[in-house]
PDB file of C-alpha atoms in Angstrom:
ATOM      1  CA  UNK A  27      93.646 173.936  96.728  1.00  0.00           C
ATOM      2  CA  UNK A  28      91.939 170.502  97.571  1.00  0.00           C
ATOM      3  CA  UNK A  29      89.213 167.832  95.866  1.00  0.00           C
ATOM      4  CA  UNK A  30      86.892 165.558  97.580  1.00  0.00           C
ATOM      5  CA  UNK A  31      87.071 162.381  95.004  1.00  0.00           C
ATOM      6  CA  UNK A  32      86.094 158.786  95.168  1.00  0.00           C
ATOM      7  CA  UNK A  33      88.990 156.033  94.974  1.00  0.00           C
ATOM      8  CA  UNK A  34      87.979 152.678  94.815  1.00  0.00           C
ATOM      9  CA  UNK A  35      84.734 153.066  96.582  1.00  0.00           C
ATOM     10  CA  UNK A  36      85.924 155.345  99.509  1.00  0.00           C
ATOM     11  CA  UNK A  37      85.913 159.290  99.388  1.00  0.00           C
ATOM     12  CA  UNK A  38      89.104 160.922  99.836  1.00  0.00           C
ATOM     13  CA  UNK A  39      90.310 164.407 100.677  1.00  0.00           C
ATOM     14  CA  UNK A  40      93.333 165.054  98.224  1.00  0.00           C
ATOM     15  CA  UNK A  41      95.768 167.841  97.796  1.00  0.00           C
ATOM     16  CA  UNK A  42      98.222 168.353  94.815  1.00  0.00           C
ATOM     17  CA  UNK A  43     101.806 167.378  95.674  1.00  0.00           C
ATOM     18  CA  UNK A  44     100.721 165.399  98.457  1.00  0.00           C
ATOM     19  CA  UNK A  45      99.994 161.399  98.471  1.00  0.00           C
ATOM     20  CA  UNK A  46      97.445 159.348  99.774  1.00  0.00           C
ATOM     21  CA  UNK A  47      96.949 156.039 100.790  1.00  0.00           C
ATOM     22  CA  UNK A  48      94.218 154.013  98.626  1.00  0.00           C
ATOM     23  CA  UNK A  49      92.704 150.343  98.307  1.00  0.00           C
ATOM     24  CA  UNK A  50      95.187 148.591  96.061  1.00  0.00           C
ATOM     25  CA  UNK A  51      94.568 149.867  92.611  1.00  0.00           C
ATOM     26  CA  UNK A  52      95.787 148.314  89.304  1.00  0.00           C
ATOM     27  CA  UNK A  53      98.882 149.282  87.620  1.00  0.00           C
ATOM     28  CA  UNK A  54     102.714 149.234  88.343  1.00  0.00           C
ATOM     29  CA  UNK A  55     104.987 151.676  90.151  1.00  0.00           C
ATOM     30  CA  UNK A  56     105.464 154.575  88.155  1.00  0.00           C
ATOM     31  CA  UNK A  57     102.201 154.645  85.996  1.00  0.00           C
ATOM     32  CA  UNK A  58      99.975 157.641  85.885  1.00  0.00           C
ATOM     33  CA  UNK A  59      96.341 157.051  86.876  1.00  0.00           C
ATOM     34  CA  UNK A  60      93.220 158.728  86.689  1.00  0.00           C
ATOM     35  CA  UNK A  61      91.790 158.864  90.459  1.00  0.00           C
ATOM     36  CA  UNK A  62      88.164 159.779  88.738  1.00  0.00           C
ATOM     37  CA  UNK A  63      86.273 163.202  88.860  1.00  0.00           C
ATOM     38  CA  UNK A  64      85.846 165.326  91.816  1.00  0.00           C
ATOM     39  CA  UNK A  65      83.221 165.630  93.706  1.00  0.00           C
ATOM     40  CA  UNK A  66      83.724 168.751  95.870  1.00  0.00           C
ATOM     41  CA  UNK A  67      86.636 171.612  95.091  1.00  0.00           C
ATOM     42  CA  UNK A  68      87.997 174.276  97.396  1.00  0.00           C
ATOM     43  CA  UNK A  69      90.120 177.052  95.622  1.00  0.00           C
ATOM     44  CA  UNK A  70      91.122 179.619  98.146  1.00  0.00           C
ATOM     45  CA  UNK A  71      87.937 179.691 100.066  1.00  0.00           C
ATOM     46  CA  UNK A  72      85.602 179.321  96.753  1.00  0.00           C
ATOM     47  CA  UNK A  73      83.643 175.788  97.218  1.00  0.00           C
ATOM     48  CA  UNK A  74      81.996 174.182  94.120  1.00  0.00           C
ATOM     49  CA  UNK A  75      79.881 171.236  94.619  1.00  0.00           C
ATOM     50  CA  UNK A  76      79.108 168.924  92.170  1.00  0.00           C
ATOM     51  CA  UNK A  77      75.568 167.199  91.499  1.00  0.00           C
ATOM     52  CA  UNK A  78      77.021 164.410  91.957  1.00  0.00           C
ATOM     53  CA  UNK A  79      80.361 165.071  89.697  1.00  0.00           C
ATOM     54  CA  UNK A  80      82.253 167.877  88.421  1.00  0.00           C
ATOM     55  CA  UNK A  81      84.326 168.193  85.365  1.00  0.00           C
ATOM     56  CA  UNK A  82      87.448 168.216  87.083  1.00  0.00           C
ATOM     57  CA  UNK A  83      89.820 165.332  86.504  1.00  0.00           C
ATOM     58  CA  UNK A  84      92.716 164.255  89.450  1.00  0.00           C
ATOM     59  CA  UNK A  85      95.287 162.587  88.434  1.00  0.00           C
ATOM     60  CA  UNK A  86      97.791 160.808  90.365  1.00  0.00           C
ATOM     61  CA  UNK A  87     101.337 158.636  90.392  1.00  0.00           C
ATOM     62  CA  UNK A  88     101.535 155.186  91.905  1.00  0.00           C
ATOM     63  CA  UNK A  89     104.444 155.159  94.225  1.00  0.00           C
ATOM     64  CA  UNK A  90     104.648 151.932  95.594  1.00  0.00           C
ATOM     65  CA  UNK A  91     101.938 148.978  96.922  1.00  0.00           C
ATOM     66  CA  UNK A  92     102.457 148.330 100.442  1.00  0.00           C
ATOM     67  CA  UNK A  93     100.556 146.619 103.161  1.00  0.00           C
ATOM     68  CA  UNK A  94      98.717 147.887 105.969  1.00  0.00           C
ATOM     69  CA  UNK A  95      99.049 147.112 109.931  1.00  0.00           C
ATOM     70  CA  UNK A  96      97.772 143.648 110.678  1.00  0.00           C
ATOM     71  CA  UNK A  97      94.101 143.549 112.010  1.00  0.00           C
ATOM     72  CA  UNK A  98      93.209 140.882 114.400  1.00  0.00           C
ATOM     73  CA  UNK A  99      89.866 139.649 114.623  1.00  0.00           C
ATOM     74  CA  UNK A 100      89.117 137.226 118.033  1.00  0.00           C
ATOM     75  CA  UNK A 101      86.007 135.376 118.494  1.00  0.00           C
ATOM     76  CA  UNK A 102      84.999 133.785 121.928  1.00  0.00           C
ATOM     77  CA  UNK A 103      82.136 132.029 123.324  1.00  0.00           C
ATOM     78  CA  UNK A 104      82.501 131.911 126.865  1.00  0.00           C
ATOM     79  CA  UNK A 105      82.043 128.405 128.893  1.00  0.00           C
ATOM     80  CA  UNK A 106      82.046 126.783 125.727  1.00  0.00           C
ATOM     81  CA  UNK A 107      85.951 126.411 124.870  1.00  0.00           C
ATOM     82  CA  UNK A 108      85.609 127.962 121.664  1.00  0.00           C
ATOM     83  CA  UNK A 109      88.062 130.444 120.726  1.00  0.00           C
ATOM     84  CA  UNK A 110      89.144 131.472 116.987  1.00  0.00           C
ATOM     85  CA  UNK A 111      92.162 133.957 116.582  1.00  0.00           C
ATOM     86  CA  UNK A 112      92.264 135.151 112.638  1.00  0.00           C
ATOM     87  CA  UNK A 113      94.031 138.155 111.361  1.00  0.00           C
ATOM     88  CA  UNK A 114      94.602 139.908 107.758  1.00  0.00           C
ATOM     89  CA  UNK A 115      97.064 142.651 106.244  1.00  0.00           C
ATOM     90  CA  UNK A 116      95.203 145.161 104.068  1.00  0.00           C
ATOM     91  CA  UNK A 117      96.753 145.934 100.463  1.00  0.00           C
ATOM     92  CA  UNK A 118      96.827 149.698  99.936  1.00  0.00           C
ATOM     93  CA  UNK A 119      98.403 151.575  96.916  1.00  0.00           C
ATOM     94  CA  UNK A 120     100.777 154.923  97.810  1.00  0.00           C
ATOM     95  CA  UNK A 121      99.383 157.363  95.361  1.00  0.00           C
ATOM     96  CA  UNK A 122     100.892 161.275  94.937  1.00  0.00           C
ATOM     97  CA  UNK A 123      98.776 163.377  93.363  1.00  0.00           C
ATOM     98  CA  UNK A 124     100.117 165.170  90.449  1.00  0.00           C
ATOM     99  CA  UNK A 125      97.265 167.661  89.672  1.00  0.00           C
ATOM    100  CA  UNK A 126      93.499 168.521  90.428  1.00  0.00           C
ATOM    101  CA  UNK A 127      91.695 169.564  87.137  1.00  0.00           C
TER     102      UNK A 127
END
């Protein structure tokens, strides 16, 4: 069984007993969080689509807070001597999905 759920503004496919990386969530390591209502579920080939949400809650446990890979942003204007290099590392939360529904 899997579900499509909206986590911090992004639609994510989640399955029970698997983990996902979501944008930084509030909470400490080991806390149980509700990731919201599911928008779609699939249970053994039976697809249920909400309009817009289903009455199915997705629960998870925060495993850790991590940083993503470094993203470099390079700007240049040719023949002007202008070069600028900037970068950042996105903050993520690793969440283990406990139950769907």
